């Protein structure tokens, strides 16, 4: 239980101006759909309807791809890297200037705590634009030859867990390299992408360089399968990633896929346990566990397991769940009713398979989609909760005795996106990092992101890298 109660500290939502309905951002302006339909976007914390947005149809997708092609062939490909960089710096600065508005809007649309959207998501969005702005006039020094060429039109499909941040991960490197883009945000989180459309207008970005079309899976499929697209960048589930890989096989399209994960967070007996507990909490309860690289499997050395679990449970008792706009909130709403069903279903499977379920005393709001922080102990490797991505605030705890056993268990997953190691010994960190089959390995920390650092996975976690110098390669003809 919290040691004392906090008075509510809600961030005001008056800073955002949500329109009752939106069109599509094509060719530099908001346009009505040609053959699209409309659907409602709701606030997952209250189920309040926020706005009506377009599910773009095939003709809308055609129009957006044509606009991106015209912008590529026209203004954008004639600009020098230096001038492209100026636009990217401008976008970065406007994101900074409008950061409070964007953070509030993200929390309303996605359900994540304002503390996260304000302190993590939006600053990282600006950082990505700043970082890639710096590369725009230095591509000849990035290790891809003296004059690397862009690919053309990029189709970008992103998920709902970090709506604006995933937009930045996709758009910033694409533009820096000289491509134009058509981006589709997730069905449940279109609003910050539409706010970004406004930012593109404010920055005087040449029309058609960025096009944003809202919609559901059908719109995404039509976009990635469109013959006018040269590059596909997708972040989302492994299942949809597989469909996309099949649909672009045999075409000239270049693809990057950033898919699911089931990361091991490995705690050795010499780790600073209090720090490790903070890292475990950040690893799986950050963003309600809607994180592809979440530390959803805790592997703890048997000799310290009891002590660590007791400390972890104490700490979980202090987490505050509730209003995402309250600055004291640690755990916000689950993004959709559908995702809540999936988390509930897999948690019930965990119990049925014999694992022991625990949550701290926690009152859930009556309206909206909520799930308490949950820990499963007595989990074995064959359990579904140890194998499948739950994508919610649910931790599966396993134990190990030797470093070799830790590696075997950590790598026993179809995924390979990230991993964490907690130990006092630098040599053990380096040894673990070499053995772990994961694209990112964090040592004595977790869920740290930086635009300069490449991110991506092995095995069913996808292919290609985003971020850093490597992220440029995905948008260049190399
Ligand atoms: P999806 O993979 O379905 O969604 C990701 C994006 O792809 C969304 O914009 C989605 O649109 C779009 N999309 C859906 N189907 C297609 C298609 N056939 N072709 C092209 N684009 C498509 O994830 P979900 O939102 O359905 O979540 C399901 C599960 O996926 C979660 O429970 C979680 O386990 C995992 N997930 C993993 C993520 C990660 O980063 N690794 C991110 C999100 C989810 P729309 O929103 O309209 O469906």
JSON list of N, CA, C and O in Angstrom, two decimals, residues 28-76:
[
{"chain": "A", "resi": 28, "resn": "UNK", "atom": "N", "xyz": [-0.47, 17.60, -48.63]},
{"chain": "A", "resi": 28, "resn": "UNK", "atom": "CA", "xyz": [-0.29, 18.82, -47.84]},
{"chain": "A", "resi": 28, "resn": "UNK", "atom": "C", "xyz": [-1.55, 19.42, -47.28]},
{"chain": "A", "resi": 28, "resn": "UNK", "atom": "O", "xyz": [-1.52, 20.46, -46.63]},
{"chain": "A", "resi": 29, "resn": "UNK", "atom": "N", "xyz": [-2.71, 18.79, -47.55]},
{"chain": "A", "resi": 29, "resn": "UNK", "atom": "CA", "xyz": [-3.94, 19.33, -46.95]},
{"chain": "A", "resi": 29, "resn": "UNK", "atom": "C", "xyz": [-4.85, 18.23, -46.44]},
{"chain": "A", "resi": 29, "resn": "UNK", "atom": "O", "xyz": [-4.73, 17.07, -46.85]},
{"chain": "A", "resi": 30, "resn": "UNK", "atom": "N", "xyz": [-5.76, 18.63, -45.55]},
{"chain": "A", "resi": 30, "resn": "UNK", "atom": "CA", "xyz": [-6.74, 17.67, -45.04]},
{"chain": "A", "resi": 30, "resn": "UNK", "atom": "C", "xyz": [-7.84, 17.56, -46.09]},
{"chain": "A", "resi": 30, "resn": "UNK", "atom": "O", "xyz": [-8.43, 18.57, -46.48]},
{"chain": "A", "resi": 31, "resn": "UNK", "atom": "N", "xyz": [-8.08, 16.34, -46.56]},
{"chain": "A", "resi": 31, "resn": "UNK", "atom": "CA", "xyz": [-9.09, 16.16, -47.62]},
{"chain": "A", "resi": 31, "resn": "UNK", "atom": "C", "xyz": [-10.14, 15.15, -47.17]},
{"chain": "A", "resi": 31, "resn": "UNK", "atom": "O", "xyz": [-9.88, 14.31, -46.32]},
{"chain": "A", "resi": 32, "resn": "UNK", "atom": "N", "xyz": [-11.33, 15.25, -47.77]},
{"chain": "A", "resi": 32, "resn": "UNK", "atom": "CA", "xyz": [-12.37, 14.27, -47.49]},
{"chain": "A", "resi": 32, "resn": "UNK", "atom": "C", "xyz": [-12.04, 12.98, -48.23]},
{"chain": "A", "resi": 32, "resn": "UNK", "atom": "O", "xyz": [-11.41, 13.01, -49.29]},
{"chain": "A", "resi": 33, "resn": "UNK", "atom": "N", "xyz": [-12.50, 11.86, -47.70]},
{"chain": "A", "resi": 33, "resn": "UNK", "atom": "CA", "xyz": [-12.20, 10.59, -48.37]},
{"chain": "A", "resi": 33, "resn": "UNK", "atom": "C", "xyz": [-12.95, 10.45, -49.69]},
{"chain": "A", "resi": 33, "resn": "UNK", "atom": "O", "xyz": [-14.03, 11.04, -49.86]},
{"chain": "A", "resi": 34, "resn": "UNK", "atom": "N", "xyz": [-12.40, 9.67, -50.61]},
{"chain": "A", "resi": 34, "resn": "UNK", "atom": "CA", "xyz": [-13.12, 9.38, -51.87]},
{"chain": "A", "resi": 34, "resn": "UNK", "atom": "C", "xyz": [-14.00, 8.14, -51.62]},
{"chain": "A", "resi": 34, "resn": "UNK", "atom": "O", "xyz": [-15.19, 8.16, -51.84]},
{"chain": "A", "resi": 35, "resn": "UNK", "atom": "N", "xyz": [-13.38, 7.05, -51.16]},
{"chain": "A", "resi": 35, "resn": "UNK", "atom": "CA", "xyz": [-14.17, 5.84, -50.94]},
{"chain": "A", "resi": 35, "resn": "UNK", "atom": "C", "xyz": [-14.00, 5.30, -49.51]},
{"chain": "A", "resi": 35, "resn": "UNK", "atom": "O", "xyz": [-14.36, 4.17, -49.23]},
{"chain": "A", "resi": 36, "resn": "UNK", "atom": "N", "xyz": [-13.47, 6.12, -48.62]},
{"chain": "A", "resi": 36, "resn": "UNK", "atom": "CA", "xyz": [-13.31, 5.69, -47.24]},
{"chain": "A", "resi": 36, "resn": "UNK", "atom": "C", "xyz": [-14.62, 5.81, -46.47]},
{"chain": "A", "resi": 36, "resn": "UNK", "atom": "O", "xyz": [-15.53, 6.52, -46.87]},
{"chain": "A", "resi": 37, "resn": "UNK", "atom": "N", "xyz": [-14.67, 5.08, -45.35]},
{"chain": "A", "resi": 37, "resn": "UNK", "atom": "CA", "xyz": [-15.83, 5.20, -44.45]},
{"chain": "A", "resi": 37, "resn": "UNK", "atom": "C", "xyz": [-15.34, 5.91, -43.18]},
{"chain": "A", "resi": 37, "resn": "UNK", "atom": "O", "xyz": [-14.18, 6.30, -43.10]},
{"chain": "A", "resi": 38, "resn": "UNK", "atom": "N", "xyz": [-16.22, 6.03, -42.18]},
{"chain": "A", "resi": 38, "resn": "UNK", "atom": "CA", "xyz": [-15.79, 6.72, -40.95]},
{"chain": "A", "resi": 38, "resn": "UNK", "atom": "C", "xyz": [-15.98, 5.81, -39.74]},
{"chain": "A", "resi": 38, "resn": "UNK", "atom": "O", "xyz": [-16.87, 4.98, -39.71]},
{"chain": "A", "resi": 39, "resn": "UNK", "atom": "N", "xyz": [-15.10, 5.97, -38.76]},
{"chain": "A", "resi": 39, "resn": "UNK", "atom": "CA", "xyz": [-15.26, 5.23, -37.51]},
{"chain": "A", "resi": 39, "resn": "UNK", "atom": "C", "xyz": [-14.88, 6.14, -36.34]},
{"chain": "A", "resi": 39, "resn": "UNK", "atom": "O", "xyz": [-14.26, 7.19, -36.55]},
{"chain": "A", "resi": 40, "resn": "UNK", "atom": "N", "xyz": [-15.27, 5.70, -35.13]},
{"chain": "A", "resi": 40, "resn": "UNK", "atom": "CA", "xyz": [-15.07, 6.56, -33.96]},
{"chain": "A", "resi": 40, "resn": "UNK", "atom": "C", "xyz": [-13.80, 6.15, -33.22]},
{"chain": "A", "resi": 40, "resn": "UNK", "atom": "O", "xyz": [-13.48, 4.97, -33.13]},
{"chain": "A", "resi": 41, "resn": "UNK", "atom": "N", "xyz": [-13.12, 7.16, -32.69]},
{"chain": "A", "resi": 41, "resn": "UNK", "atom": "CA", "xyz": [-11.95, 6.88, -31.86]},
{"chain": "A", "resi": 41, "resn": "UNK", "atom": "C", "xyz": [-12.33, 7.19, -30.42]},
{"chain": "A", "resi": 41, "resn": "UNK", "atom": "O", "xyz": [-12.89, 8.25, -30.14]},
{"chain": "A", "resi": 42, "resn": "UNK", "atom": "N", "xyz": [-12.05, 6.26, -29.49]},
{"chain": "A", "resi": 42, "resn": "UNK", "atom": "CA", "xyz": [-12.47, 6.48, -28.10]},
{"chain": "A", "resi": 42, "resn": "UNK", "atom": "C", "xyz": [-11.28, 6.63, -27.17]},
{"chain": "A", "resi": 42, "resn": "UNK", "atom": "O", "xyz": [-10.18, 6.17, -27.46]},
{"chain": "A", "resi": 43, "resn": "UNK", "atom": "N", "xyz": [-11.56, 7.27, -26.04]},
{"chain": "A", "resi": 43, "resn": "UNK", "atom": "CA", "xyz": [-10.58, 7.39, -24.96]},
{"chain": "A", "resi": 43, "resn": "UNK", "atom": "C", "xyz": [-10.64, 6.08, -24.15]},
{"chain": "A", "resi": 43, "resn": "UNK", "atom": "O", "xyz": [-11.68, 5.78, -23.57]},
{"chain": "A", "resi": 44, "resn": "UNK", "atom": "N", "xyz": [-9.56, 5.30, -24.12]},
{"chain": "A", "resi": 44, "resn": "UNK", "atom": "CA", "xyz": [-9.64, 3.99, -23.46]},
{"chain": "A", "resi": 44, "resn": "UNK", "atom": "C", "xyz": [-9.82, 4.09, -21.94]},
{"chain": "A", "resi": 44, "resn": "UNK", "atom": "O", "xyz": [-10.22, 3.11, -21.31]},
{"chain": "A", "resi": 45, "resn": "UNK", "atom": "N", "xyz": [-9.53, 5.25, -21.37]},
{"chain": "A", "resi": 45, "resn": "UNK", "atom": "CA", "xyz": [-9.67, 5.40, -19.91]},
{"chain": "A", "resi": 45, "resn": "UNK", "atom": "C", "xyz": [-11.11, 5.69, -19.51]},
{"chain": "A", "resi": 45, "resn": "UNK", "atom": "O", "xyz": [-11.48, 5.50, -18.34]},
{"chain": "A", "resi": 46, "resn": "UNK", "atom": "N", "xyz": [-11.93, 6.18, -20.47]},
{"chain": "A", "resi": 46, "resn": "UNK", "atom": "CA", "xyz": [-13.30, 6.57, -20.12]},
{"chain": "A", "resi": 46, "resn": "UNK", "atom": "C", "xyz": [-14.35, 6.01, -21.08]},
{"chain": "A", "resi": 46, "resn": "UNK", "atom": "O", "xyz": [-15.54, 6.11, -20.82]},
{"chain": "A", "resi": 47, "resn": "UNK", "atom": "N", "xyz": [-13.91, 5.50, -22.21]},
{"chain": "A", "resi": 47, "resn": "UNK", "atom": "CA", "xyz": [-14.78, 5.04, -23.30]},
{"chain": "A", "resi": 47, "resn": "UNK", "atom": "C", "xyz": [-15.55, 6.19, -23.97]},
{"chain": "A", "resi": 47, "resn": "UNK", "atom": "O", "xyz": [-16.48, 5.96, -24.73]},
{"chain": "A", "resi": 48, "resn": "UNK", "atom": "N", "xyz": [-15.14, 7.41, -23.68]},
{"chain": "A", "resi": 48, "resn": "UNK", "atom": "CA", "xyz": [-15.75, 8.59, -24.30]},
{"chain": "A", "resi": 48, "resn": "UNK", "atom": "C", "xyz": [-15.31, 8.66, -25.78]},
{"chain": "A", "resi": 48, "resn": "UNK", "atom": "O", "xyz": [-14.15, 8.41, -26.09]},
{"chain": "A", "resi": 49, "resn": "UNK", "atom": "N", "xyz": [-16.28, 8.96, -26.66]},
{"chain": "A", "resi": 49, "resn": "UNK", "atom": "CA", "xyz": [-15.91, 9.11, -28.08]},
{"chain": "A", "resi": 49, "resn": "UNK", "atom": "C", "xyz": [-15.14, 10.42, -28.23]},
{"chain": "A", "resi": 49, "resn": "UNK", "atom": "O", "xyz": [-15.61, 11.48, -27.80]},
{"chain": "A", "resi": 50, "resn": "UNK", "atom": "N", "xyz": [-13.97, 10.34, -28.83]},
{"chain": "A", "resi": 50, "resn": "UNK", "atom": "CA", "xyz": [-13.13, 11.53, -28.96]},
{"chain": "A", "resi": 50, "resn": "UNK", "atom": "C", "xyz": [-13.35, 12.23, -30.30]},
{"chain": "A", "resi": 50, "resn": "UNK", "atom": "O", "xyz": [-13.39, 13.45, -30.37]},
{"chain": "A", "resi": 51, "resn": "UNK", "atom": "N", "xyz": [-13.50, 11.44, -31.34]},
{"chain": "A", "resi": 51, "resn": "UNK", "atom": "CA", "xyz": [-13.61, 12.03, -32.67]},
{"chain": "A", "resi": 51, "resn": "UNK", "atom": "C", "xyz": [-13.99, 10.94, -33.67]},
{"chain": "A", "resi": 51, "resn": "UNK", "atom": "O", "xyz": [-13.99, 9.76, -33.33]},
{"chain": "A", "resi": 52, "resn": "UNK", "atom": "N", "xyz": [-14.31, 11.40, -34.88]},
{"chain": "A", "resi": 52, "resn": "UNK", "atom": "CA", "xyz": [-14.60, 10.45, -35.94]},
{"chain": "A", "resi": 52, "resn": "UNK", "atom": "C", "xyz": [-13.50, 10.57, -36.98]},
{"chain": "A", "resi": 52, "resn": "UNK", "atom": "O", "xyz": [-13.18, 11.69, -37.40]},
{"chain": "A", "resi": 53, "resn": "UNK", "atom": "N", "xyz": [-12.92, 9.45, -37.36]},
{"chain": "A", "resi": 53, "resn": "UNK", "atom": "CA", "xyz": [-11.82, 9.50, -38.33]},
{"chain": "A", "resi": 53, "resn": "UNK", "atom": "C", "xyz": [-12.15, 8.60, -39.51]},
{"chain": "A", "resi": 53, "resn": "UNK", "atom": "O", "xyz": [-13.06, 7.76, -39.45]},
{"chain": "A", "resi": 54, "resn": "UNK", "atom": "N", "xyz": [-11.35, 8.75, -40.57]},
{"chain": "A", "resi": 54, "resn": "UNK", "atom": "CA", "xyz": [-11.64, 8.03, -41.81]},
{"chain": "A", "resi": 54, "resn": "UNK", "atom": "C", "xyz": [-10.91, 6.69, -41.84]},
{"chain": "A", "resi": 54, "resn": "UNK", "atom": "O", "xyz": [-9.75, 6.59, -41.43]},
{"chain": "A", "resi": 55, "resn": "UNK", "atom": "N", "xyz": [-11.63, 5.67, -42.31]},
{"chain": "A", "resi": 55, "resn": "UNK", "atom": "CA", "xyz": [-10.96, 4.42, -42.68]},
{"chain": "A", "resi": 55, "resn": "UNK", "atom": "C", "xyz": [-10.74, 4.52, -44.18]},
{"chain": "A", "resi": 55, "resn": "UNK", "atom": "O", "xyz": [-11.67, 4.33, -44.97]},
{"chain": "A", "resi": 56, "resn": "UNK", "atom": "N", "xyz": [-9.52, 4.88, -44.56]},
{"chain": "A", "resi": 56, "resn": "UNK", "atom": "CA", "xyz": [-9.25, 5.18, -45.98]},
{"chain": "A", "resi": 56, "resn": "UNK", "atom": "C", "xyz": [-9.49, 3.95, -46.85]},
{"chain": "A", "resi": 56, "resn": "UNK", "atom": "O", "xyz": [-9.11, 2.83, -46.49]},
{"chain": "A", "resi": 57, "resn": "UNK", "atom": "N", "xyz": [-10.13, 4.17, -47.99]},
{"chain": "A", "resi": 57, "resn": "UNK", "atom": "CA", "xyz": [-10.38, 3.09, -48.94]},
{"chain": "A", "resi": 57, "resn": "UNK", "atom": "C", "xyz": [-9.29, 3.02, -50.00]},
{"chain": "A", "resi": 57, "resn": "UNK", "atom": "O", "xyz": [-8.38, 3.85, -50.02]},
{"chain": "A", "resi": 58, "resn": "UNK", "atom": "N", "xyz": [-9.40, 2.04, -50.90]},
{"chain": "A", "resi": 58, "resn": "UNK", "atom": "CA", "xyz": [-8.35, 1.86, -51.93]},
{"chain": "A", "resi": 58, "resn": "UNK", "atom": "C", "xyz": [-8.09, 3.11, -52.76]},
{"chain": "A", "resi": 58, "resn": "UNK", "atom": "O", "xyz": [-6.93, 3.41, -53.09]},
{"chain": "A", "resi": 59, "resn": "UNK", "atom": "N", "xyz": [-9.15, 3.86, -53.10]},
{"chain": "A", "resi": 59, "resn": "UNK", "atom": "CA", "xyz": [-8.90, 5.06, -53.92]},
{"chain": "A", "resi": 59, "resn": "UNK", "atom": "C", "xyz": [-8.20, 6.15, -53.12]},
{"chain": "A", "resi": 59, "resn": "UNK", "atom": "O", "xyz": [-7.40, 6.93, -53.65]},
{"chain": "A", "resi": 60, "resn": "UNK", "atom": "N", "xyz": [-8.49, 6.18, -51.81]},
{"chain": "A", "resi": 60, "resn": "UNK", "atom": "CA", "xyz": [-7.78, 7.14, -50.95]},
{"chain": "A", "resi": 60, "resn": "UNK", "atom": "C", "xyz": [-6.29, 6.77, -50.87]},
{"chain": "A", "resi": 60, "resn": "UNK", "atom": "O", "xyz": [-5.42, 7.65, -50.88]},
{"chain": "A", "resi": 61, "resn": "UNK", "atom": "N", "xyz": [-6.05, 5.47, -50.77]},
{"chain": "A", "resi": 61, "resn": "UNK", "atom": "CA", "xyz": [-4.65, 5.01, -50.70]},
{"chain": "A", "resi": 61, "resn": "UNK", "atom": "C", "xyz": [-3.93, 5.38, -52.00]},
{"chain": "A", "resi": 61, "resn": "UNK", "atom": "O", "xyz": [-2.81, 5.91, -51.98]},
{"chain": "A", "resi": 62, "resn": "UNK", "atom": "N", "xyz": [-4.61, 5.14, -53.14]},
{"chain": "A", "resi": 62, "resn": "UNK", "atom": "CA", "xyz": [-4.03, 5.52, -54.45]},
{"chain": "A", "resi": 62, "resn": "UNK", "atom": "C", "xyz": [-3.64, 6.99, -54.45]},
{"chain": "A", "resi": 62, "resn": "UNK", "atom": "O", "xyz": [-2.54, 7.37, -54.88]},
{"chain": "A", "resi": 63, "resn": "UNK", "atom": "N", "xyz": [-4.58, 7.78, -53.98]},
{"chain": "A", "resi": 63, "resn": "UNK", "atom": "CA", "xyz": [-4.37, 9.23, -54.01]},
{"chain": "A", "resi": 63, "resn": "UNK", "atom": "C", "xyz": [-3.17, 9.62, -53.14]},
{"chain": "A", "resi": 63, "resn": "UNK", "atom": "O", "xyz": [-2.35, 10.48, -53.53]},
{"chain": "A", "resi": 64, "resn": "UNK", "atom": "N", "xyz": [-3.05, 8.99, -51.98]},
{"chain": "A", "resi": 64, "resn": "UNK", "atom": "CA", "xyz": [-1.93, 9.31, -51.08]},
{"chain": "A", "resi": 64, "resn": "UNK", "atom": "C", "xyz": [-0.60, 8.88, -51.68]},
{"chain": "A", "resi": 64, "resn": "UNK", "atom": "O", "xyz": [0.40, 9.60, -51.62]},
{"chain": "A", "resi": 65, "resn": "UNK", "atom": "N", "xyz": [-0.59, 7.69, -52.28]},
{"chain": "A", "resi": 65, "resn": "UNK", "atom": "CA", "xyz": [0.66, 7.20, -52.89]},
{"chain": "A", "resi": 65, "resn": "UNK", "atom": "C", "xyz": [1.04, 8.09, -54.08]},
{"chain": "A", "resi": 65, "resn": "UNK", "atom": "O", "xyz": [2.21, 8.44, -54.26]},
{"chain": "A", "resi": 66, "resn": "UNK", "atom": "N", "xyz": [0.03, 8.50, -54.86]},
{"chain": "A", "resi": 66, "resn": "UNK", "atom": "CA", "xyz": [0.30, 9.41, -55.99]},
{"chain": "A", "resi": 66, "resn": "UNK", "atom": "C", "xyz": [0.89, 10.74, -55.50]},
{"chain": "A", "resi": 66, "resn": "UNK", "atom": "O", "xyz": [1.82, 11.28, -56.10]},
{"chain": "A", "resi": 67, "resn": "UNK", "atom": "N", "xyz": [0.32, 11.25, -54.40]},
{"chain": "A", "resi": 67, "resn": "UNK", "atom": "CA", "xyz": [0.82, 12.52, -53.85]},
{"chain": "A", "resi": 67, "resn": "UNK", "atom": "C", "xyz": [2.27, 12.37, -53.39]},
{"chain": "A", "resi": 67, "resn": "UNK", "atom": "O", "xyz": [3.11, 13.26, -53.61]},
{"chain": "A", "resi": 68, "resn": "UNK", "atom": "N", "xyz": [2.56, 11.23, -52.75]},
{"chain": "A", "resi": 68, "resn": "UNK", "atom": "CA", "xyz": [3.94, 10.99, -52.27]},
{"chain": "A", "resi": 68, "resn": "UNK", "atom": "C", "xyz": [4.88, 10.86, -53.46]},
{"chain": "A", "resi": 68, "resn": "UNK", "atom": "O", "xyz": [6.02, 11.35, -53.44]},
{"chain": "A", "resi": 69, "resn": "UNK", "atom": "N", "xyz": [4.42, 10.18, -54.52]},
{"chain": "A", "resi": 69, "resn": "UNK", "atom": "CA", "xyz": [5.26, 10.01, -55.73]},
{"chain": "A", "resi": 69, "resn": "UNK", "atom": "C", "xyz": [5.54, 11.37, -56.37]},
{"chain": "A", "resi": 69, "resn": "UNK", "atom": "O", "xyz": [6.69, 11.67, -56.74]},
{"chain": "A", "resi": 70, "resn": "UNK", "atom": "N", "xyz": [4.49, 12.19, -56.49]},
{"chain": "A", "resi": 70, "resn": "UNK", "atom": "CA", "xyz": [4.67, 13.50, -57.12]},
{"chain": "A", "resi": 70, "resn": "UNK", "atom": "C", "xyz": [5.64, 14.35, -56.30]},
{"chain": "A", "resi": 70, "resn": "UNK", "atom": "O", "xyz": [6.51, 15.04, -56.86]},
{"chain": "A", "resi": 71, "resn": "UNK", "atom": "N", "xyz": [5.52, 14.28, -54.98]},
{"chain": "A", "resi": 71, "resn": "UNK", "atom": "CA", "xyz": [6.42, 15.07, -54.13]},
{"chain": "A", "resi": 71, "resn": "UNK", "atom": "C", "xyz": [7.85, 14.56, -54.23]},
{"chain": "A", "resi": 71, "resn": "UNK", "atom": "O", "xyz": [8.81, 15.33, -54.19]},
{"chain": "A", "resi": 72, "resn": "UNK", "atom": "N", "xyz": [7.98, 13.23, -54.37]},
{"chain": "A", "resi": 72, "resn": "UNK", "atom": "CA", "xyz": [9.33, 12.63, -54.49]},
{"chain": "A", "resi": 72, "resn": "UNK", "atom": "C", "xyz": [9.98, 13.10, -55.79]},
{"chain": "A", "resi": 72, "resn": "UNK", "atom": "O", "xyz": [11.13, 13.56, -55.80]},
{"chain": "A", "resi": 73, "resn": "UNK", "atom": "N", "xyz": [9.22, 12.97, -56.88]},
{"chain": "A", "resi": 73, "resn": "UNK", "atom": "CA", "xyz": [9.78, 13.34, -58.19]},
{"chain": "A", "resi": 73, "resn": "UNK", "atom": "C", "xyz": [9.97, 14.85, -58.31]},
{"chain": "A", "resi": 73, "resn": "UNK", "atom": "O", "xyz": [10.86, 15.32, -59.01]},
{"chain": "A", "resi": 74, "resn": "UNK", "atom": "N", "xyz": [9.15, 15.60, -57.62]},
{"chain": "A", "resi": 74, "resn": "UNK", "atom": "CA", "xyz": [9.21, 17.05, -57.72]},
{"chain": "A", "resi": 74, "resn": "UNK", "atom": "C", "xyz": [10.15, 17.64, -56.68]},
{"chain": "A", "resi": 74, "resn": "UNK", "atom": "O", "xyz": [11.35, 17.42, -56.71]},
{"chain": "A", "resi": 75, "resn": "UNK", "atom": "N", "xyz": [9.56, 18.35, -55.73]},
{"chain": "A", "resi": 75, "resn": "UNK", "atom": "CA", "xyz": [10.35, 19.16, -54.80]},
{"chain": "A", "resi": 75, "resn": "UNK", "atom": "C", "xyz": [11.39, 18.38, -54.00]},
{"chain": "A", "resi": 75, "resn": "UNK", "atom": "O", "xyz": [12.56, 18.77, -53.93]},
{"chain": "A", "resi": 76, "resn": "UNK", "atom": "N", "xyz": [10.99, 17.26, -53.41]},
{"chain": "A", "resi": 76, "resn": "UNK", "atom": "CA", "xyz": [11.83, 16.66, -52.36]},
{"chain": "A", "resi": 76, "resn": "UNK", "atom": "C", "xyz": [13.14, 16.10, -52.90]},
{"chain": "A", "resi": 76, "resn": "UNK", "atom": "O", "xyz": [14.19, 16.29, -52.29]}
]
